[in-house]
Amino acid sequence: MVSALTSADFVVMNIKLDLGLRIFSATAIAYGMAVVFSFALVPIFLLGFSSVISDAVYFSIMLSYVVCFAVAIASFSVTSVKRLYLSLFIAASIGLTIHVAFVSLCSPSHSIICS
């Protein structure tokens, strides 16, 4: 026989869903955010600090580890999962916007960074 779900069953399911979403953000989304910000930081270091491309790539990869760890820590310290995913979405949007803006500067007609 199928038993009816009680309110205690929904609380357990919500806790499991909350924990699952936090673990997912601490692993997969943290890695994705690190990739997004390593792509976004290279042109910033090239233009802002007039560094060589290899140094800009190296420094942005080093800082991407910091971003990855910060997202992993924030995944379990933010009180609401909704607030966590909203802030991660906003941060990823900013990183992708920076990357796309500077990649357009690297087009053959502009060639500011890529020369």
Short mmCIF file of N, CA, C and O in Angstrom, two decimals:
data_model
loop_
_atom_site.label_atom_id
_atom_site.label_comp_id
_atom_site.label_asym_id
_atom_site.label_seq_id
_atom_site.Cartn_x
_atom_site.Cartn_y
_atom_site.Cartn_z
N MET A 1 0.83 -1.17 0.00
CA MET A 1 0.00 0.00 0.00
C MET A 1 0.89 1.26 0.00
O MET A 1 1.95 1.27 0.58
N VAL A 2 0.36 2.26 -0.59
CA VAL A 2 1.05 3.54 -0.64
C VAL A 2 0.57 4.39 0.51
O VAL A 2 -0.63 4.60 0.69
N SER A 3 1.51 4.85 1.30
CA SER A 3 1.13 5.69 2.43
C SER A 3 1.17 7.17 2.01
O SER A 3 1.91 7.56 1.11
N ALA A 4 0.37 7.95 2.65
CA ALA A 4 0.31 9.38 2.36
C ALA A 4 1.53 10.07 2.95
O ALA A 4 2.06 9.67 3.98
N LEU A 5 2.00 11.10 2.25
CA LEU A 5 3.14 11.86 2.74
C LEU A 5 2.70 12.81 3.84
O LEU A 5 1.69 13.50 3.71
N THR A 6 3.48 12.87 4.88
CA THR A 6 3.19 13.78 5.97
C THR A 6 4.05 15.03 5.84
O THR A 6 4.95 15.10 5.00
N SER A 7 3.80 16.00 6.69
CA SER A 7 4.60 17.23 6.64
C SER A 7 6.05 16.96 7.04
O SER A 7 6.96 17.64 6.59
N ALA A 8 6.29 15.96 7.87
CA ALA A 8 7.66 15.61 8.25
C ALA A 8 8.43 15.07 7.05
O ALA A 8 9.64 15.31 6.91
N ASP A 9 7.74 14.36 6.15
CA ASP A 9 8.39 13.86 4.94
C ASP A 9 8.82 15.01 4.04
O ASP A 9 9.90 14.96 3.43
N PHE A 10 8.02 16.05 3.94
CA PHE A 10 8.38 17.20 3.12
C PHE A 10 9.55 17.96 3.72
O PHE A 10 10.38 18.50 2.98
N VAL A 11 9.65 18.03 5.02
CA VAL A 11 10.79 18.69 5.66
C VAL A 11 12.07 17.95 5.35
O VAL A 11 13.08 18.55 5.02
N VAL A 12 12.04 16.62 5.42
CA VAL A 12 13.22 15.82 5.11
C VAL A 12 13.60 15.99 3.64
O VAL A 12 14.78 16.12 3.31
N MET A 13 12.61 16.01 2.75
CA MET A 13 12.89 16.19 1.34
C MET A 13 13.47 17.57 1.08
O MET A 13 14.38 17.72 0.26
N ASN A 14 12.98 18.61 1.76
CA ASN A 14 13.51 19.95 1.57
C ASN A 14 14.94 20.05 2.07
O ASN A 14 15.76 20.74 1.46
N ILE A 15 15.25 19.39 3.17
CA ILE A 15 16.61 19.41 3.69
C ILE A 15 17.55 18.70 2.73
O ILE A 15 18.66 19.17 2.45
N LYS A 16 17.11 17.58 2.18
CA LYS A 16 17.94 16.85 1.22
C LYS A 16 18.13 17.65 -0.06
O LYS A 16 19.23 17.68 -0.63
N LEU A 17 17.09 18.31 -0.53
CA LEU A 17 17.20 19.14 -1.73
C LEU A 17 18.12 20.32 -1.48
O LEU A 17 18.97 20.65 -2.32
N ASP A 18 18.00 20.96 -0.33
CA ASP A 18 18.85 22.08 0.04
C ASP A 18 20.32 21.65 0.08
O ASP A 18 21.19 22.32 -0.49
N LEU A 19 20.58 20.53 0.71
CA LEU A 19 21.96 20.04 0.79
C LEU A 19 22.49 19.64 -0.58
O LEU A 19 23.65 19.92 -0.91
N GLY A 20 21.65 19.02 -1.39
CA GLY A 20 22.07 18.64 -2.73
C GLY A 20 22.41 19.83 -3.60
O GLY A 20 23.40 19.82 -4.34
N LEU A 21 21.59 20.88 -3.52
CA LEU A 21 21.87 22.09 -4.29
C LEU A 21 23.13 22.78 -3.80
O LEU A 21 23.90 23.35 -4.59
N ARG A 22 23.38 22.75 -2.52
CA ARG A 22 24.60 23.36 -1.98
C ARG A 22 25.84 22.57 -2.40
O ARG A 22 26.87 23.16 -2.74
N ILE A 23 25.76 21.25 -2.39
CA ILE A 23 26.89 20.43 -2.82
C ILE A 23 27.16 20.64 -4.31
O ILE A 23 28.31 20.74 -4.74
N PHE A 24 26.08 20.74 -5.10
CA PHE A 24 26.25 21.00 -6.54
C PHE A 24 26.91 22.34 -6.78
O PHE A 24 27.80 22.46 -7.63
N SER A 25 26.51 23.37 -6.03
CA SER A 25 27.13 24.67 -6.23
C SER A 25 28.57 24.71 -5.72
O SER A 25 29.40 25.43 -6.26
N ALA A 26 28.86 23.92 -4.70
CA ALA A 26 30.23 23.90 -4.17
C ALA A 26 31.18 23.15 -5.07
O ALA A 26 32.40 23.35 -4.99
N THR A 27 30.67 22.29 -5.95
CA THR A 27 31.55 21.53 -6.83
C THR A 27 31.48 22.04 -8.26
O THR A 27 32.42 22.67 -8.74
N ALA A 28 30.40 21.77 -8.93
CA ALA A 28 30.31 22.07 -10.36
C ALA A 28 30.25 23.57 -10.64
O ALA A 28 30.95 24.08 -11.52
N ILE A 29 29.43 24.29 -9.90
CA ILE A 29 29.29 25.73 -10.16
C ILE A 29 30.55 26.47 -9.73
O ILE A 29 30.95 27.44 -10.37
N ALA A 30 31.21 26.01 -8.67
CA ALA A 30 32.46 26.64 -8.27
C ALA A 30 33.52 26.50 -9.35
O ALA A 30 34.25 27.45 -9.65
N TYR A 31 33.58 25.33 -9.97
CA TYR A 31 34.53 25.14 -11.07
C TYR A 31 34.16 26.02 -12.26
O TYR A 31 35.03 26.64 -12.88
N GLY A 32 32.88 26.10 -12.58
CA GLY A 32 32.44 26.95 -13.69
C GLY A 32 32.73 28.42 -13.45
O GLY A 32 33.14 29.14 -14.36
N MET A 33 32.52 28.87 -12.22
CA MET A 33 32.82 30.27 -11.89
C MET A 33 34.32 30.54 -11.99
O MET A 33 34.73 31.63 -12.41
N ALA A 34 35.13 29.57 -11.61
CA ALA A 34 36.58 29.75 -11.74
C ALA A 34 36.98 29.89 -13.20
O ALA A 34 37.82 30.73 -13.54
N VAL A 35 36.38 29.11 -14.07
CA VAL A 35 36.67 29.21 -15.50
C VAL A 35 36.21 30.55 -16.05
O VAL A 35 36.95 31.22 -16.80
N VAL A 36 35.02 30.98 -15.69
CA VAL A 36 34.49 32.26 -16.17
C VAL A 36 35.40 33.41 -15.75
O VAL A 36 35.76 34.27 -16.57
N PHE A 37 35.82 33.41 -14.50
CA PHE A 37 36.64 34.53 -14.04
C PHE A 37 38.09 34.42 -14.50
O PHE A 37 38.76 35.44 -14.63
N SER A 38 38.58 33.23 -14.81
CA SER A 38 39.92 33.17 -15.40
C SER A 38 39.88 33.73 -16.81
O SER A 38 40.83 34.40 -17.24
N PHE A 39 38.79 33.51 -17.56
CA PHE A 39 38.65 34.11 -18.89
C PHE A 39 38.46 35.62 -18.78
O PHE A 39 38.94 36.37 -19.63
N ALA A 40 37.76 36.09 -17.78
CA ALA A 40 37.47 37.52 -17.66
C ALA A 40 38.67 38.32 -17.16
O ALA A 40 38.80 39.49 -17.48
N LEU A 41 39.53 37.69 -16.37
CA LEU A 41 40.64 38.44 -15.78
C LEU A 41 41.83 38.63 -16.72
O LEU A 41 42.61 39.56 -16.52
N VAL A 42 41.99 37.77 -17.71
CA VAL A 42 43.15 37.89 -18.61
C VAL A 42 43.16 39.24 -19.32
O VAL A 42 44.18 39.95 -19.28
N PRO A 43 42.09 39.67 -19.99
CA PRO A 43 42.17 40.98 -20.64
C PRO A 43 42.29 42.15 -19.66
O PRO A 43 42.87 43.17 -19.99
N ILE A 44 41.75 41.98 -18.46
CA ILE A 44 41.89 43.04 -17.46
C ILE A 44 43.36 43.21 -17.08
O ILE A 44 43.87 44.32 -16.97
N PHE A 45 44.06 42.09 -16.90
CA PHE A 45 45.48 42.18 -16.57
C PHE A 45 46.30 42.67 -17.75
O PHE A 45 47.30 43.37 -17.57
N LEU A 46 45.88 42.33 -18.96
CA LEU A 46 46.61 42.81 -20.14
C LEU A 46 46.48 44.32 -20.29
O LEU A 46 47.47 45.01 -20.56
N LEU A 47 45.28 44.83 -20.12
CA LEU A 47 45.08 46.28 -20.27
C LEU A 47 45.44 47.06 -19.02
O LEU A 47 46.02 48.13 -19.10
N GLY A 48 45.10 46.53 -17.86
CA GLY A 48 45.29 47.28 -16.62
C GLY A 48 46.73 47.33 -16.15
O GLY A 48 47.17 48.33 -15.60
N PHE A 49 47.46 46.24 -16.35
CA PHE A 49 48.82 46.19 -15.84
C PHE A 49 49.86 46.11 -16.93
O PHE A 49 51.05 45.98 -16.64
N SER A 50 49.45 46.16 -18.19
CA SER A 50 50.35 46.10 -19.35
C SER A 50 51.32 44.92 -19.22
O SER A 50 52.52 45.06 -19.43
N SER A 51 50.78 43.78 -18.87
CA SER A 51 51.63 42.61 -18.69
C SER A 51 51.68 41.77 -19.95
O SER A 51 50.92 41.97 -20.89
N VAL A 52 52.60 40.84 -19.97
CA VAL A 52 52.74 39.91 -21.07
C VAL A 52 51.58 38.91 -20.99
O VAL A 52 51.05 38.64 -19.90
N ILE A 53 51.19 38.34 -22.11
CA ILE A 53 50.04 37.43 -22.13
C ILE A 53 50.26 36.24 -21.21
O ILE A 53 49.36 35.84 -20.47
N SER A 54 51.46 35.68 -21.20
CA SER A 54 51.71 34.51 -20.35
C SER A 54 51.57 34.86 -18.87
O SER A 54 51.04 34.06 -18.09
N ASP A 55 52.04 36.03 -18.47
CA ASP A 55 51.89 36.45 -17.07
C ASP A 55 50.43 36.71 -16.72
O ASP A 55 49.98 36.37 -15.62
N ALA A 56 49.68 37.29 -17.63
CA ALA A 56 48.26 37.55 -17.39
C ALA A 56 47.48 36.25 -17.25
O ALA A 56 46.63 36.12 -16.36
N VAL A 57 47.79 35.27 -18.08
CA VAL A 57 47.12 33.97 -17.99
C VAL A 57 47.48 33.28 -16.69
O VAL A 57 46.62 32.72 -16.00
N TYR A 58 48.76 33.31 -16.34
CA TYR A 58 49.21 32.66 -15.11
C TYR A 58 48.54 33.29 -13.88
O TYR A 58 48.05 32.59 -13.00
N PHE A 59 48.50 34.62 -13.82
CA PHE A 59 47.92 35.29 -12.66
C PHE A 59 46.42 35.09 -12.59
O PHE A 59 45.86 34.92 -11.50
N SER A 60 45.75 35.07 -13.73
CA SER A 60 44.30 34.85 -13.70
C SER A 60 43.97 33.41 -13.30
O SER A 60 42.96 33.18 -12.63
N ILE A 61 44.80 32.46 -13.68
CA ILE A 61 44.57 31.08 -13.24
C ILE A 61 44.80 30.96 -11.74
O ILE A 61 44.06 30.26 -11.04
N MET A 62 45.79 31.66 -11.22
CA MET A 62 46.02 31.63 -9.77
C MET A 62 44.82 32.22 -9.03
O MET A 62 44.39 31.69 -8.01
N LEU A 63 44.26 33.32 -9.54
CA LEU A 63 43.09 33.92 -8.89
C LEU A 63 41.81 33.10 -9.09
O LEU A 63 40.88 33.22 -8.29
N SER A 64 41.78 32.27 -10.12
CA SER A 64 40.59 31.44 -10.32
C SER A 64 40.46 30.40 -9.22
O SER A 64 39.35 29.99 -8.88
N TYR A 65 41.57 29.96 -8.64
CA TYR A 65 41.49 29.06 -7.49
C TYR A 65 40.84 29.77 -6.30
O TYR A 65 40.07 29.16 -5.57
N VAL A 66 41.16 31.03 -6.11
CA VAL A 66 40.56 31.81 -5.03
C VAL A 66 39.05 31.93 -5.25
O VAL A 66 38.26 31.77 -4.31
N VAL A 67 38.64 32.16 -6.49
CA VAL A 67 37.21 32.25 -6.81
C VAL A 67 36.53 30.91 -6.55
O VAL A 67 35.44 30.86 -5.96
N CYS A 68 37.16 29.83 -6.94
CA CYS A 68 36.59 28.49 -6.73
C CYS A 68 36.41 28.20 -5.24
O CYS A 68 35.35 27.73 -4.82
N PHE A 69 37.41 28.50 -4.45
CA PHE A 69 37.30 28.26 -3.01
C PHE A 69 36.27 29.19 -2.37
O PHE A 69 35.55 28.79 -1.45
N ALA A 70 36.20 30.43 -2.83
CA ALA A 70 35.22 31.37 -2.28
C ALA A 70 33.79 30.91 -2.57
O ALA A 70 32.92 31.01 -1.70
N VAL A 71 33.55 30.40 -3.76
CA VAL A 71 32.21 29.90 -4.08
C VAL A 71 31.89 28.66 -3.25
O VAL A 71 30.77 28.50 -2.76
N ALA A 72 32.88 27.80 -3.07
CA ALA A 72 32.66 26.60 -2.26
C ALA A 72 32.34 26.95 -0.82
O ALA A 72 31.45 26.35 -0.20
N ILE A 73 33.04 27.93 -0.28
CA ILE A 73 32.77 28.35 1.10
C ILE A 73 31.41 29.04 1.20
O ILE A 73 30.63 28.79 2.12
N ALA A 74 31.11 29.89 0.22
CA ALA A 74 29.84 30.61 0.24
C ALA A 74 28.66 29.65 0.06
O ALA A 74 27.56 29.93 0.54
N SER A 75 28.88 28.53 -0.60
CA SER A 75 27.79 27.58 -0.82
C SER A 75 27.21 27.06 0.48
O SER A 75 26.02 26.75 0.56
N PHE A 76 28.04 26.95 1.49
CA PHE A 76 27.56 26.42 2.76
C PHE A 76 27.38 27.49 3.83
O PHE A 76 26.90 27.20 4.92
N SER A 77 27.77 28.72 3.53
CA SER A 77 27.63 29.76 4.56
C SER A 77 26.45 30.70 4.31
O SER A 77 26.01 31.38 5.23
N VAL A 78 25.94 30.76 3.08
CA VAL A 78 24.80 31.62 2.79
C VAL A 78 23.54 30.95 3.35
O VAL A 78 23.37 29.74 3.25
N THR A 79 22.67 31.76 3.96
CA THR A 79 21.51 31.20 4.64
C THR A 79 20.47 30.63 3.69
O THR A 79 19.84 29.62 4.00
N SER A 80 20.28 31.24 2.55
CA SER A 80 19.23 30.82 1.62
C SER A 80 19.84 30.32 0.32
O SER A 80 20.76 30.94 -0.23
N VAL A 81 19.34 29.20 -0.18
CA VAL A 81 19.81 28.67 -1.45
C VAL A 81 19.41 29.59 -2.59
O VAL A 81 20.16 29.77 -3.55
N LYS A 82 18.24 30.21 -2.48
CA LYS A 82 17.79 31.15 -3.50
C LYS A 82 18.75 32.34 -3.59
O LYS A 82 19.14 32.75 -4.69
N ARG A 83 19.16 32.86 -2.46
CA ARG A 83 20.11 33.97 -2.46
C ARG A 83 21.47 33.53 -3.00
O ARG A 83 22.15 34.28 -3.71
N LEU A 84 21.88 32.32 -2.69
CA LEU A 84 23.15 31.78 -3.19
C LEU A 84 23.15 31.71 -4.71
O LEU A 84 24.06 32.23 -5.36
N TYR A 85 22.12 31.11 -5.28
CA TYR A 85 22.08 30.96 -6.73
C TYR A 85 21.86 32.30 -7.43
O TYR A 85 22.37 32.51 -8.54
N LEU A 86 21.15 33.21 -6.83
CA LEU A 86 20.98 34.54 -7.42
C LEU A 86 22.31 35.29 -7.45
O LEU A 86 22.68 35.88 -8.47
N SER A 87 23.06 35.24 -6.37
CA SER A 87 24.36 35.92 -6.34
C SER A 87 25.36 35.26 -7.28
O SER A 87 26.16 35.95 -7.92
N LEU A 88 25.31 33.93 -7.40
CA LEU A 88 26.19 33.25 -8.36
C LEU A 88 25.83 33.60 -9.80
O LEU A 88 26.71 33.78 -10.64
N PHE A 89 24.53 33.73 -10.08
CA PHE A 89 24.10 34.12 -11.41
C PHE A 89 24.57 35.54 -11.75
O PHE A 89 25.05 35.80 -12.86
N ILE A 90 24.45 36.45 -10.80
CA ILE A 90 24.88 37.83 -11.03
C ILE A 90 26.40 37.89 -11.24
O ILE A 90 26.89 38.57 -12.14
N ALA A 91 27.14 37.17 -10.41
CA ALA A 91 28.60 37.17 -10.54
C ALA A 91 29.04 36.55 -11.87
O ALA A 91 29.95 37.06 -12.54
N ALA A 92 28.40 35.46 -12.28
CA ALA A 92 28.75 34.84 -13.56
C ALA A 92 28.38 35.75 -14.73
O ALA A 92 29.13 35.83 -15.72
N SER A 93 27.28 36.47 -14.61
CA SER A 93 26.89 37.41 -15.67
C SER A 93 27.90 38.54 -15.80
O SER A 93 28.25 38.94 -16.91
N ILE A 94 28.39 39.03 -14.68
CA ILE A 94 29.41 40.08 -14.72
C ILE A 94 30.69 39.56 -15.35
O ILE A 94 31.31 40.22 -16.20
N GLY A 95 31.11 38.37 -14.95
CA GLY A 95 32.32 37.78 -15.53
C GLY A 95 32.20 37.54 -17.02
O GLY A 95 33.13 37.85 -17.79
N LEU A 96 31.08 37.01 -17.46
CA LEU A 96 30.88 36.78 -18.89
C LEU A 96 30.78 38.09 -19.67
O LEU A 96 31.26 38.18 -20.81
N THR A 97 30.18 39.10 -19.08
CA THR A 97 30.09 40.41 -19.74
C THR A 97 31.47 41.02 -19.93
O THR A 97 31.77 41.56 -20.99
N ILE A 98 32.30 40.91 -18.91
CA ILE A 98 33.68 41.42 -19.03
C ILE A 98 34.42 40.67 -20.11
O ILE A 98 35.10 41.27 -20.96
N HIS A 99 34.28 39.36 -20.13
CA HIS A 99 34.97 38.55 -21.14
C HIS A 99 34.51 38.90 -22.55
O HIS A 99 35.33 39.11 -23.44
N VAL A 100 33.20 38.97 -22.75
CA VAL A 100 32.67 39.27 -24.09
C VAL A 100 33.05 40.69 -24.52
O VAL A 100 33.37 40.91 -25.69
N ALA A 101 33.05 41.63 -23.60
CA ALA A 101 33.42 43.00 -23.95
C ALA A 101 34.86 43.10 -24.40
O ALA A 101 35.17 43.78 -25.38
N PHE A 102 35.76 42.39 -23.74
CA PHE A 102 37.16 42.47 -24.12
C PHE A 102 37.49 41.59 -25.31
O PHE A 102 38.43 41.88 -26.04
N VAL A 103 36.73 40.53 -25.54
CA VAL A 103 36.96 39.72 -26.73
C VAL A 103 36.56 40.50 -27.97
O VAL A 103 37.20 40.38 -29.01
N SER A 104 35.54 41.35 -27.86
CA SER A 104 35.18 42.19 -29.00
C SER A 104 36.29 43.20 -29.31
O SER A 104 36.46 43.60 -30.46
N LEU A 105 37.05 43.60 -28.30
CA LEU A 105 38.20 44.48 -28.55
C LEU A 105 39.33 43.75 -29.24
O LEU A 105 40.20 44.37 -29.84
N CYS A 106 39.30 42.43 -29.17
CA CYS A 106 40.35 41.62 -29.77
C CYS A 106 40.02 41.25 -31.22
O CYS A 106 40.76 40.52 -31.84
N SER A 107 38.92 41.75 -31.75
CA SER A 107 38.56 41.44 -33.13
C SER A 107 39.56 42.10 -34.08
O SER A 107 40.25 43.05 -33.71
N PRO A 108 39.68 41.59 -35.30
CA PRO A 108 40.67 42.15 -36.23
C PRO A 108 40.48 43.64 -36.53
O PRO A 108 41.45 44.34 -36.83
N SER A 109 39.27 44.17 -36.44
CA SER A 109 39.07 45.57 -36.74
C SER A 109 39.56 46.47 -35.60
O SER A 109 39.94 47.61 -35.83
N HIS A 110 39.58 45.97 -34.37
CA HIS A 110 40.03 46.77 -33.24
C HIS A 110 41.46 46.43 -32.85
O HIS A 110 42.28 47.31 -32.66
N SER A 111 41.75 45.18 -32.64
CA SER A 111 43.06 44.61 -32.28
C SER A 111 43.82 45.45 -31.25
O SER A 111 44.98 45.78 -31.42
N ILE A 112 43.17 45.81 -30.18
CA ILE A 112 43.82 46.54 -29.09
C ILE A 112 44.68 45.59 -28.27
O ILE A 112 45.84 45.85 -27.98
N ILE A 113 44.10 44.47 -27.89
CA ILE A 113 44.78 43.53 -27.01
C ILE A 113 45.66 42.57 -27.79
O ILE A 113 46.77 42.24 -27.38
N CYS A 114 45.22 42.12 -28.93
CA CYS A 114 45.85 41.01 -29.63
C CYS A 114 47.03 41.41 -30.50
O CYS A 114 47.59 40.59 -31.19
N SER A 115 47.41 42.66 -30.50
CA SER A 115 48.54 43.06 -31.36
C SER A 115 49.87 42.77 -30.71
O SER A 115 50.01 42.48 -29.59
#
